[in-house]
PDB file of C-alpha atoms and ligand atoms in Angstrom:
ATOM      1  CA  MET E   1       8.723 -47.088  19.472  1.00 45.00           C
ATOM      2  CA  LYS E   2       8.121 -43.970  17.437  1.00 50.00           C
ATOM      3  CA  GLY E   3      10.304 -42.051  19.877  1.00 53.00           C
ATOM      4  CA  ALA E   4      13.160 -44.526  19.386  1.00 53.00           C
ATOM      5  CA  PHE E   5      12.831 -44.198  15.635  1.00 48.00           C
ATOM      6  CA  VAL E   6      12.993 -40.414  15.830  1.00 47.00           C
ATOM      7  CA  LEU E   7      16.006 -40.642  18.161  1.00 48.00           C
ATOM      8  CA  ALA E   8      17.817 -42.990  15.766  1.00 52.00           C
ATOM      9  CA  PHE E   9      17.032 -40.652  12.912  1.00 48.00           C
ATOM     10  CA  VAL E  10      18.378 -37.683  14.855  1.00 46.00           C
ATOM     11  CA  ALA E  11      21.556 -39.633  15.709  1.00 51.00           C
ATOM     12  CA  VAL E  12      22.186 -40.497  12.047  1.00 48.00           C
ATOM     13  CA  PHE E  13      21.422 -36.951  11.006  1.00 46.00           C
ATOM     14  CA  ALA E  14      23.822 -35.604  13.631  1.00 50.00           C
ATOM     15  CA  ALA E  15      26.600 -37.953  12.420  1.00 53.00           C
ATOM     16  CA  VAL E  16      26.116 -36.838   8.812  1.00 52.00           C
ATOM     17  CA  ALA E  17      25.997 -33.166   9.803  1.00 50.00           C
ATOM     18  CA  GLN E  18      29.191 -33.745  11.791  1.00 56.00           C
ATOM     19  CA  ALA E  19      31.049 -35.183   8.773  1.00 57.00           C
ATOM     20  CA  ASN E  20      29.873 -32.341   6.581  1.00 68.00           C
ATOM     21  CA  ASN E  21      31.126 -29.910   9.148  1.00 91.00           C
ATOM     22  CA  CYS E  22      34.738 -31.094   9.041  1.00 95.00           C
ATOM     23  CA  PRO E  23      36.024 -28.523   6.514  1.00 94.00           C
ATOM     24  CA  ALA E  24      34.701 -25.713   8.729  1.00 94.00           C
ATOM     25  CA  LEU E  25      36.224 -27.283  11.847  1.00 95.00           C
ATOM     26  CA  TYR E  26      39.569 -27.638  10.043  1.00 95.00           C
ATOM     27  CA  ARG E  27      39.479 -23.986   9.013  1.00 93.00           C
ATOM     28  CA  GLU E  28      38.688 -22.777  12.548  1.00 92.00           C
ATOM     29  CA  SER E  29      41.495 -24.905  14.010  1.00 93.00           C
ATOM     30  CA  ASN E  30      45.242 -24.416  14.075  1.00 91.00           C
ATOM     31  CA  LEU E  31      45.700 -27.033  11.356  1.00 95.00           C
ATOM     32  CA  SER E  32      47.598 -26.032   8.232  1.00 96.00           C
ATOM     33  CA  PRO E  33      45.833 -26.256   4.851  1.00 95.00           C
ATOM     34  CA  ILE E  34      48.024 -29.239   3.926  1.00 95.00           C
ATOM     35  CA  PHE E  35      47.572 -31.158   7.183  1.00 97.00           C
ATOM     36  CA  ASN E  36      46.734 -34.354   5.295  1.00 96.00           C
ATOM     37  CA  GLU E  37      50.238 -34.242   3.808  1.00 95.00           C
ATOM     38  CA  THR E  38      52.189 -33.211   6.929  1.00 96.00           C
ATOM     39  CA  ILE E  39      50.361 -35.767   9.118  1.00 97.00           C
ATOM     40  CA  ALA E  40      50.725 -38.575   6.556  1.00 96.00           C
ATOM     41  CA  HIS E  41      54.448 -37.875   6.456  1.00 95.00           C
ATOM     42  CA  ALA E  42      54.756 -37.920  10.258  1.00 97.00           C
ATOM     43  CA  ILE E  43      52.901 -41.229  10.665  1.00 97.00           C
ATOM     44  CA  HIS E  44      53.684 -43.240   7.508  1.00 95.00           C
ATOM     45  CA  SER E  45      56.284 -45.372   9.305  1.00 95.00           C
ATOM     46  CA  MET E  46      54.983 -44.914  12.865  1.00 97.00           C
ATOM     47  CA  THR E  47      55.484 -47.779  15.313  1.00 96.00           C
ATOM     48  CA  VAL E  48      54.130 -48.572  18.783  1.00 97.00           C
ATOM     49  CA  GLN E  49      57.609 -47.750  20.105  1.00 96.00           C
ATOM     50  CA  GLY E  50      57.357 -44.333  18.409  1.00 97.00           C
ATOM     51  CA  LEU E  51      53.854 -43.758  19.797  1.00 98.00           C
ATOM     52  CA  ARG E  52      55.158 -44.359  23.318  1.00 97.00           C
ATOM     53  CA  LEU E  53      57.175 -41.142  22.991  1.00 97.00           C
ATOM     54  CA  PHE E  54      53.774 -39.475  23.239  1.00 97.00           C
ATOM     55  CA  ASN E  55      51.748 -41.869  25.359  1.00 97.00           C
ATOM     56  CA  PRO E  56      53.530 -44.720  27.168  1.00 97.00           C
ATOM     57  CA  ARG E  57      50.262 -46.704  27.258  1.00 97.00           C
ATOM     58  CA  ALA E  58      49.955 -46.892  23.430  1.00 97.00           C
ATOM     59  CA  THR E  59      49.581 -50.367  21.904  1.00 97.00           C
ATOM     60  CA  ALA E  60      49.235 -51.905  18.433  1.00 97.00           C
ATOM     61  CA  ASN E  61      45.505 -51.612  18.979  1.00 96.00           C
ATOM     62  CA  ASN E  62      45.612 -48.124  17.453  1.00 97.00           C
ATOM     63  CA  LYS E  63      43.985 -46.791  14.285  1.00 95.00           C
ATOM     64  CA  ILE E  64      46.941 -44.949  12.783  1.00 97.00           C
ATOM     65  CA  PRO E  65      47.395 -45.890   9.100  1.00 97.00           C
ATOM     66  CA  THR E  66      50.975 -46.801   8.164  1.00 96.00           C
ATOM     67  CA  VAL E  67      52.883 -48.238   5.221  1.00 93.00           C
ATOM     68  CA  ASN E  68      52.855 -52.045   5.476  1.00 92.00           C
ATOM     69  CA  GLN E  69      56.282 -53.079   6.791  1.00 89.00           C
ATOM     70  CA  ASN E  70      56.023 -56.123   4.553  1.00 85.00           C
ATOM     71  CA  LEU E  71      55.502 -54.240   1.275  1.00 80.00           C
ATOM     72  CA  HIS E  72      55.860 -57.229  -1.020  1.00 78.00           C
ATOM     73  CA  ASN E  73      53.028 -59.084   0.657  1.00 79.00           C
ATOM     74  CA  GLY E  74      49.443 -57.892   1.020  1.00 83.00           C
ATOM     75  CA  ALA E  75      48.004 -54.412   1.388  1.00 90.00           C
ATOM     76  CA  LYS E  76      50.275 -51.401   0.886  1.00 91.00           C
ATOM     77  CA  VAL E  77      48.758 -49.627   3.883  1.00 94.00           C
ATOM     78  CA  VAL E  78      47.756 -51.242   7.174  1.00 94.00           C
ATOM     79  CA  PRO E  79      45.218 -49.511   9.448  1.00 95.00           C
ATOM     80  CA  PHE E  80      47.464 -49.424  12.523  1.00 96.00           C
ATOM     81  CA  ALA E  81      51.032 -48.644  13.627  1.00 97.00           C
ATOM     82  CA  PRO E  82      52.711 -51.991  14.436  1.00 95.00           C
ATOM     83  CA  GLU E  83      55.086 -53.106  17.174  1.00 95.00           C
ATOM     84  CA  ASP E  84      58.718 -52.726  16.107  1.00 92.00           C
ATOM     85  CA  PRO E  85      60.862 -53.435  19.150  1.00 92.00           C
ATOM     86  CA  VAL E  86      64.609 -52.896  19.004  1.00 92.00           C
ATOM     87  CA  GLY E  87      66.860 -55.485  20.594  1.00 94.00           C
ATOM     88  CA  ASN E  88      69.310 -55.025  23.437  1.00 95.00           C
ATOM     89  CA  ASP E  89      72.471 -56.765  22.261  1.00 97.00           C
ATOM     90  CA  PHE E  90      74.205 -53.393  22.236  1.00 97.00           C
ATOM     91  CA  TYR E  91      74.215 -50.899  25.082  1.00 97.00           C
ATOM     92  CA  ASP E  92      72.429 -47.823  23.706  1.00 96.00           C
ATOM     93  CA  PHE E  93      69.286 -47.211  21.638  1.00 95.00           C
ATOM     94  CA  THR E  94      71.254 -45.822  18.672  1.00 96.00           C
ATOM     95  CA  MET E  95      73.388 -48.899  18.166  1.00 97.00           C
ATOM     96  CA  ASN E  96      70.460 -51.222  18.808  1.00 97.00           C
ATOM     97  CA  MET E  97      68.442 -49.375  16.145  1.00 96.00           C
ATOM     98  CA  ILE E  98      71.304 -49.620  13.656  1.00 96.00           C
ATOM     99  CA  ASP E  99      71.417 -53.342  14.446  1.00 96.00           C
ATOM    100  CA  ARG E 100      67.672 -53.576  13.787  1.00 94.00           C
ATOM    101  CA  VAL E 101      67.921 -51.756  10.433  1.00 93.00           C
ATOM    102  CA  LEU E 102      70.943 -53.642   9.126  1.00 94.00           C
ATOM    103  CA  THR E 103      69.550 -57.018  10.227  1.00 92.00           C
ATOM    104  CA  ASN E 104      66.546 -56.376   7.954  1.00 89.00           C
ATOM    105  CA  VAL E 105      68.518 -55.343   4.867  1.00 90.00           C
ATOM    106  CA  GLY E 106      67.736 -57.859   2.137  1.00 86.00           C
ATOM    107  CA  THR E 107      64.482 -58.997   3.745  1.00 82.00           C
ATOM    108  CA  HIS E 108      62.559 -55.891   2.555  1.00 70.00           C
ATOM    109  CA  ASP E 109      60.537 -56.090   5.737  1.00 78.00           C
ATOM    110  CA  ASP E 110      61.128 -52.558   6.978  1.00 79.00           C
ATOM    111  CA  GLY E 111      58.378 -50.801   5.021  1.00 79.00           C
ATOM    112  CA  LEU E 112      60.704 -49.161   2.502  1.00 84.00           C
ATOM    113  CA  GLY E 113      60.670 -51.533  -0.453  1.00 80.00           C
ATOM    114  CA  HIS E 114      63.904 -52.543  -2.150  1.00 81.00           C
ATOM    115  CA  HIS E 115      65.292 -49.238  -3.473  1.00 84.00           C
ATOM    116  CA  TRP E 116      67.002 -48.034  -0.304  1.00 88.00           C
ATOM    117  CA  SER E 117      70.686 -48.589   0.424  1.00 91.00           C
ATOM    118  CA  PRO E 118      71.710 -49.571   3.969  1.00 93.00           C
ATOM    119  CA  ALA E 119      72.885 -45.991   4.702  1.00 95.00           C
ATOM    120  CA  GLU E 120      69.618 -44.553   3.343  1.00 94.00           C
ATOM    121  CA  ARG E 121      67.604 -46.930   5.548  1.00 94.00           C
ATOM    122  CA  ILE E 122      69.528 -45.783   8.602  1.00 95.00           C
ATOM    123  CA  VAL E 123      68.958 -42.136   7.652  1.00 95.00           C
ATOM    124  CA  HIS E 124      65.223 -42.773   7.201  1.00 94.00           C
ATOM    125  CA  VAL E 125      64.665 -44.405  10.572  1.00 96.00           C
ATOM    126  CA  PHE E 126      66.620 -41.773  12.516  1.00 97.00           C
ATOM    127  CA  HIS E 127      64.943 -38.980  10.541  1.00 96.00           C
ATOM    128  CA  MET E 128      61.568 -40.287  11.655  1.00 96.00           C
ATOM    129  CA  TRP E 129      62.651 -40.596  15.299  1.00 97.00           C
ATOM    130  CA  ASP E 130      64.168 -37.111  15.081  1.00 97.00           C
ATOM    131  CA  LEU E 131      60.886 -35.720  13.726  1.00 97.00           C
ATOM    132  CA  TRP E 132      58.805 -37.557  16.354  1.00 98.00           C
ATOM    133  CA  LEU E 133      61.004 -36.147  19.122  1.00 98.00           C
ATOM    134  CA  HIS E 134      60.550 -32.692  17.583  1.00 98.00           C
ATOM    135  CA  ILE E 135      56.746 -33.212  17.583  1.00 98.00           C
ATOM    136  CA  GLN E 136      56.800 -34.312  21.260  1.00 97.00           C
ATOM    137  CA  PRO E 137      56.719 -30.817  22.874  1.00 97.00           C
ATOM    138  CA  TYR E 138      53.964 -29.716  20.448  1.00 96.00           C
ATOM    139  CA  TYR E 139      51.949 -32.786  21.427  1.00 97.00           C
ATOM    140  CA  GLN E 140      52.536 -32.115  25.120  1.00 96.00           C
ATOM    141  CA  ARG E 141      51.457 -28.494  24.805  1.00 95.00           C
ATOM    142  CA  ILE E 142      48.300 -29.495  22.939  1.00 94.00           C
ATOM    143  CA  ALA E 143      47.507 -32.277  25.432  1.00 93.00           C
ATOM    144  CA  SER E 144      48.006 -30.083  28.492  1.00 92.00           C
ATOM    145  CA  SER E 145      46.620 -26.702  27.526  1.00 87.00           C
ATOM    146  CA  SER E 146      44.368 -26.657  24.507  1.00 75.00           C
ATOM    147  CA  PRO E 147      42.614 -29.983  24.077  1.00 78.00           C
ATOM    148  CA  VAL E 148      41.296 -30.436  20.566  1.00 90.00           C
ATOM    149  CA  SER E 149      37.499 -30.738  20.576  1.00 93.00           C
ATOM    150  CA  ASP E 150      35.958 -34.208  20.216  1.00 94.00           C
ATOM    151  CA  ALA E 151      34.283 -33.060  17.006  1.00 95.00           C
ATOM    152  CA  LEU E 152      37.573 -31.992  15.430  1.00 95.00           C
ATOM    153  CA  CYS E 153      39.258 -35.212  16.619  1.00 96.00           C
ATOM    154  CA  GLU E 154      36.518 -37.256  14.976  1.00 96.00           C
ATOM    155  CA  CYS E 155      37.176 -35.448  11.680  1.00 96.00           C
ATOM    156  CA  LEU E 156      40.951 -35.835  11.948  1.00 96.00           C
ATOM    157  CA  LEU E 157      40.707 -39.541  12.774  1.00 97.00           C
ATOM    158  CA  ASP E 158      38.436 -40.165   9.778  1.00 96.00           C
ATOM    159  CA  THR E 159      41.596 -40.627   7.728  1.00 96.00           C
ATOM    160  CA  LYS E 160      39.838 -42.275   4.777  1.00 96.00           C
ATOM    161  CA  SER E 161      37.789 -39.100   4.236  1.00 95.00           C
ATOM    162  CA  ASN E 162      40.333 -36.379   4.843  1.00 95.00           C
ATOM    163  CA  GLY E 163      43.199 -37.528   2.624  1.00 95.00           C
ATOM    164  CA  ILE E 164      45.582 -38.754   5.349  1.00 97.00           C
ATOM    165  CA  TYR E 165      45.045 -42.419   4.457  1.00 97.00           C
ATOM    166  CA  ASN E 166      45.438 -41.727   0.719  1.00 94.00           C
ATOM    167  CA  ASN E 167      48.635 -39.805   1.315  1.00 94.00           C
ATOM    168  CA  VAL E 168      50.109 -42.695   3.334  1.00 94.00           C
ATOM    169  CA  GLY E 169      49.152 -44.833   0.318  1.00 92.00           C
ATOM    170  CA  TRP E 170      50.967 -42.361  -1.951  1.00 88.00           C
ATOM    171  CA  VAL E 171      54.151 -42.919   0.050  1.00 88.00           C
ATOM    172  CA  ALA E 172      53.739 -46.714  -0.098  1.00 85.00           C
ATOM    173  CA  ASN E 173      53.227 -46.610  -3.871  1.00 82.00           C
ATOM    174  CA  HIS E 174      56.281 -44.440  -4.412  1.00 80.00           C
ATOM    175  CA  TYR E 175      58.467 -46.841  -2.455  1.00 77.00           C
ATOM    176  CA  GLU E 176      57.888 -49.198  -5.413  1.00 75.00           C
ATOM    177  CA  SER E 177      59.821 -46.908  -7.718  1.00 72.00           C
ATOM    178  CA  GLY E 178      62.310 -44.994  -5.589  1.00 71.00           C
ATOM    179  CA  THR E 179      63.179 -43.291  -2.318  1.00 71.00           C
ATOM    180  CA  PRO E 180      60.611 -40.486  -1.855  1.00 71.00           C
ATOM    181  CA  ILE E 181      61.365 -38.273   1.130  1.00 72.00           C
ATOM    182  CA  SER E 182      58.572 -35.720   0.967  1.00 69.00           C
ATOM    183  CA  LEU E 183      55.161 -35.654  -0.668  1.00 71.00           C
ATOM    184  CA  LYS E 184      55.567 -32.385  -2.556  1.00 68.00           C
ATOM    185  CA  ASN E 185      57.915 -30.848  -5.152  1.00 57.00           C
ATOM    186  CA  ILE E 186      58.906 -34.388  -5.838  1.00 64.00           C
ATOM    187  CA  VAL E 187      62.408 -34.132  -7.200  1.00 67.00           C
ATOM    188  CA  GLU E 188      64.350 -37.198  -8.168  1.00 75.00           C
ATOM    189  CA  ILE E 189      66.250 -38.050  -5.006  1.00 84.00           C
ATOM    190  CA  PRO E 190      69.760 -39.156  -6.006  1.00 88.00           C
ATOM    191  CA  PRO E 191      71.429 -42.187  -4.431  1.00 91.00           C
ATOM    192  CA  LEU E 192      73.032 -41.076  -1.170  1.00 93.00           C
ATOM    193  CA  VAL E 193      76.718 -41.562  -1.865  1.00 94.00           C
ATOM    194  CA  ASP E 194      78.540 -38.353  -0.885  1.00 95.00           C
ATOM    195  CA  GLY E 195      78.278 -34.867   0.569  1.00 96.00           C
ATOM    196  CA  ASN E 196      76.689 -33.443  -2.573  1.00 95.00           C
ATOM    197  CA  SER E 197      73.877 -35.986  -2.719  1.00 93.00           C
ATOM    198  CA  TRP E 198      73.428 -35.605   1.054  1.00 95.00           C
ATOM    199  CA  LYS E 199      72.774 -31.866   0.513  1.00 93.00           C
ATOM    200  CA  ILE E 200      69.699 -32.764  -1.573  1.00 90.00           C
ATOM    201  CA  TRP E 201      68.601 -35.421   0.915  1.00 91.00           C
ATOM    202  CA  LYS E 202      69.013 -32.996   3.812  1.00 93.00           C
ATOM    203  CA  LYS E 203      66.946 -30.271   2.168  1.00 91.00           C
ATOM    204  CA  ASP E 204      64.091 -32.703   1.544  1.00 89.00           C
ATOM    205  CA  LEU E 205      64.338 -34.351   4.953  1.00 92.00           C
ATOM    206  CA  LEU E 206      63.905 -30.955   6.642  1.00 93.00           C
ATOM    207  CA  GLN E 207      60.744 -30.144   4.676  1.00 91.00           C
ATOM    208  CA  TYR E 208      58.316 -30.887   7.542  1.00 94.00           C
ATOM    209  CA  TYR E 209      60.353 -29.443  10.400  1.00 96.00           C
ATOM    210  CA  ASN E 210      58.347 -26.200  10.548  1.00 96.00           C
ATOM    211  CA  LYS E 211      55.961 -25.079  13.288  1.00 97.00           C
ATOM    212  CA  GLU E 212      52.834 -25.672  11.149  1.00 97.00           C
ATOM    213  CA  SER E 213      53.714 -29.265  10.249  1.00 97.00           C
ATOM    214  CA  LEU E 214      54.726 -30.093  13.826  1.00 97.00           C
ATOM    215  CA  THR E 215      51.451 -28.656  15.135  1.00 97.00           C
ATOM    216  CA  ASP E 216      49.423 -30.675  12.591  1.00 97.00           C
ATOM    217  CA  ALA E 217      51.116 -33.896  13.665  1.00 98.00           C
ATOM    218  CA  GLY E 218      50.812 -33.018  17.372  1.00 97.00           C
ATOM    219  CA  MET E 219      47.056 -32.443  17.041  1.00 97.00           C
ATOM    220  CA  TYR E 220      46.512 -35.673  15.128  1.00 98.00           C
ATOM    221  CA  LEU E 221      48.568 -37.746  17.574  1.00 98.00           C
ATOM    222  CA  TYR E 222      46.744 -36.161  20.513  1.00 97.00           C
ATOM    223  CA  CYS E 223      43.448 -37.331  18.996  1.00 97.00           C
ATOM    224  CA  ALA E 224      44.781 -40.760  18.066  1.00 97.00           C
ATOM    225  CA  LEU E 225      46.248 -41.442  21.524  1.00 97.00           C
ATOM    226  CA  LYS E 226      43.916 -39.696  23.953  1.00 94.00           C
ATOM    227  CA  ASP E 227      41.938 -42.837  24.790  1.00 93.00           C
ATOM    228  CA  PHE E 228      44.939 -44.986  25.764  1.00 94.00           C
TER     229      PHE E 228
HETATM  230  C1  NAG B   1      44.439 -33.078   1.066  1.00 78.35           C
HETATM  231  O1  NAG B   1      43.833 -31.834   1.346  1.00 78.35           O
HETATM  232  C2  NAG B   1      43.862 -30.940   0.254  1.00 78.35           C
HETATM  233  C3  NAG B   1      43.371 -29.595   0.756  1.00 78.35           C
HETATM  234  O2  NAG B   1      42.128 -29.703   1.383  1.00 78.35           O
HETATM  235  C4  NAG B   1      43.015 -31.526  -0.876  1.00 78.35           C
HETATM  236  O3  NAG B   1      43.020 -30.643  -1.989  1.00 78.35           O
HETATM  237  C5  NAG B   1      43.571 -32.878  -1.264  1.00 78.35           C
HETATM  238  O4  NAG B   1      42.739 -33.487  -2.228  1.00 78.35           O
HETATM  239  C6  NAG B   1      43.704 -33.790  -0.059  1.00 78.35           C
HETATM  240  N1  NAG B   1      44.475 -34.979  -0.439  1.00 78.35           N
HETATM  241  C7  NAG B   1      43.913 -36.174  -0.577  1.00 78.35           C
HETATM  242  C8  NAG B   1      44.840 -37.287  -0.952  1.00 78.35           C
HETATM  243  O5  NAG B   1      42.726 -36.396  -0.374  1.00 78.35           O
END
């Protein structure tokens, strides 16, 4: 009885020590100092279909926080990446995705709120798929050669403590007032109407296409998907 009590105490103590240790584990890892921003950006509109780029066995039973697709109803952030299947009326993925986006215009059920024009919605969805495809080889390298320790994964997946969850919430809140593209140097993003406004969009869209951000996202997704 006494032994069990001591064991339970040790287990609780170990869990607390573990949580306190996260900053050190982050520092010793390959994560960038702003991983909570780069990862939140990579996952804020993640879907099960997107997750299957990394692990074909992924399901909606994941714990990846995302902006609620139905922003005008309920919580701004949901604690999982939902199913978002594209149809097959057209022949190729691209056209089927455009069909999916345009079908939802006016319903505000695509997680972007009501400030985005149809062209901007199309840009957003293909930007995210483009980024996820860019993360794919980083994920594969991490999964095959340098597995992230269980302790570091536990820290990374504790998104309510490390800022990832709050940063996804930041994105959701800013969809109420505009079309934020990145979480830093927030400049007013102009309506996308011509080549000049596209230049500003493009610069902001490319913000997280660097090696550090892609590695952050790859490590997080490895942890989030390793048990599927
Ligand atoms: C993200 O991490 C940075 C650096 O550790 C920290 O200063 C910031 O407060 C975190 N963001 C949130 C939303 O917790």
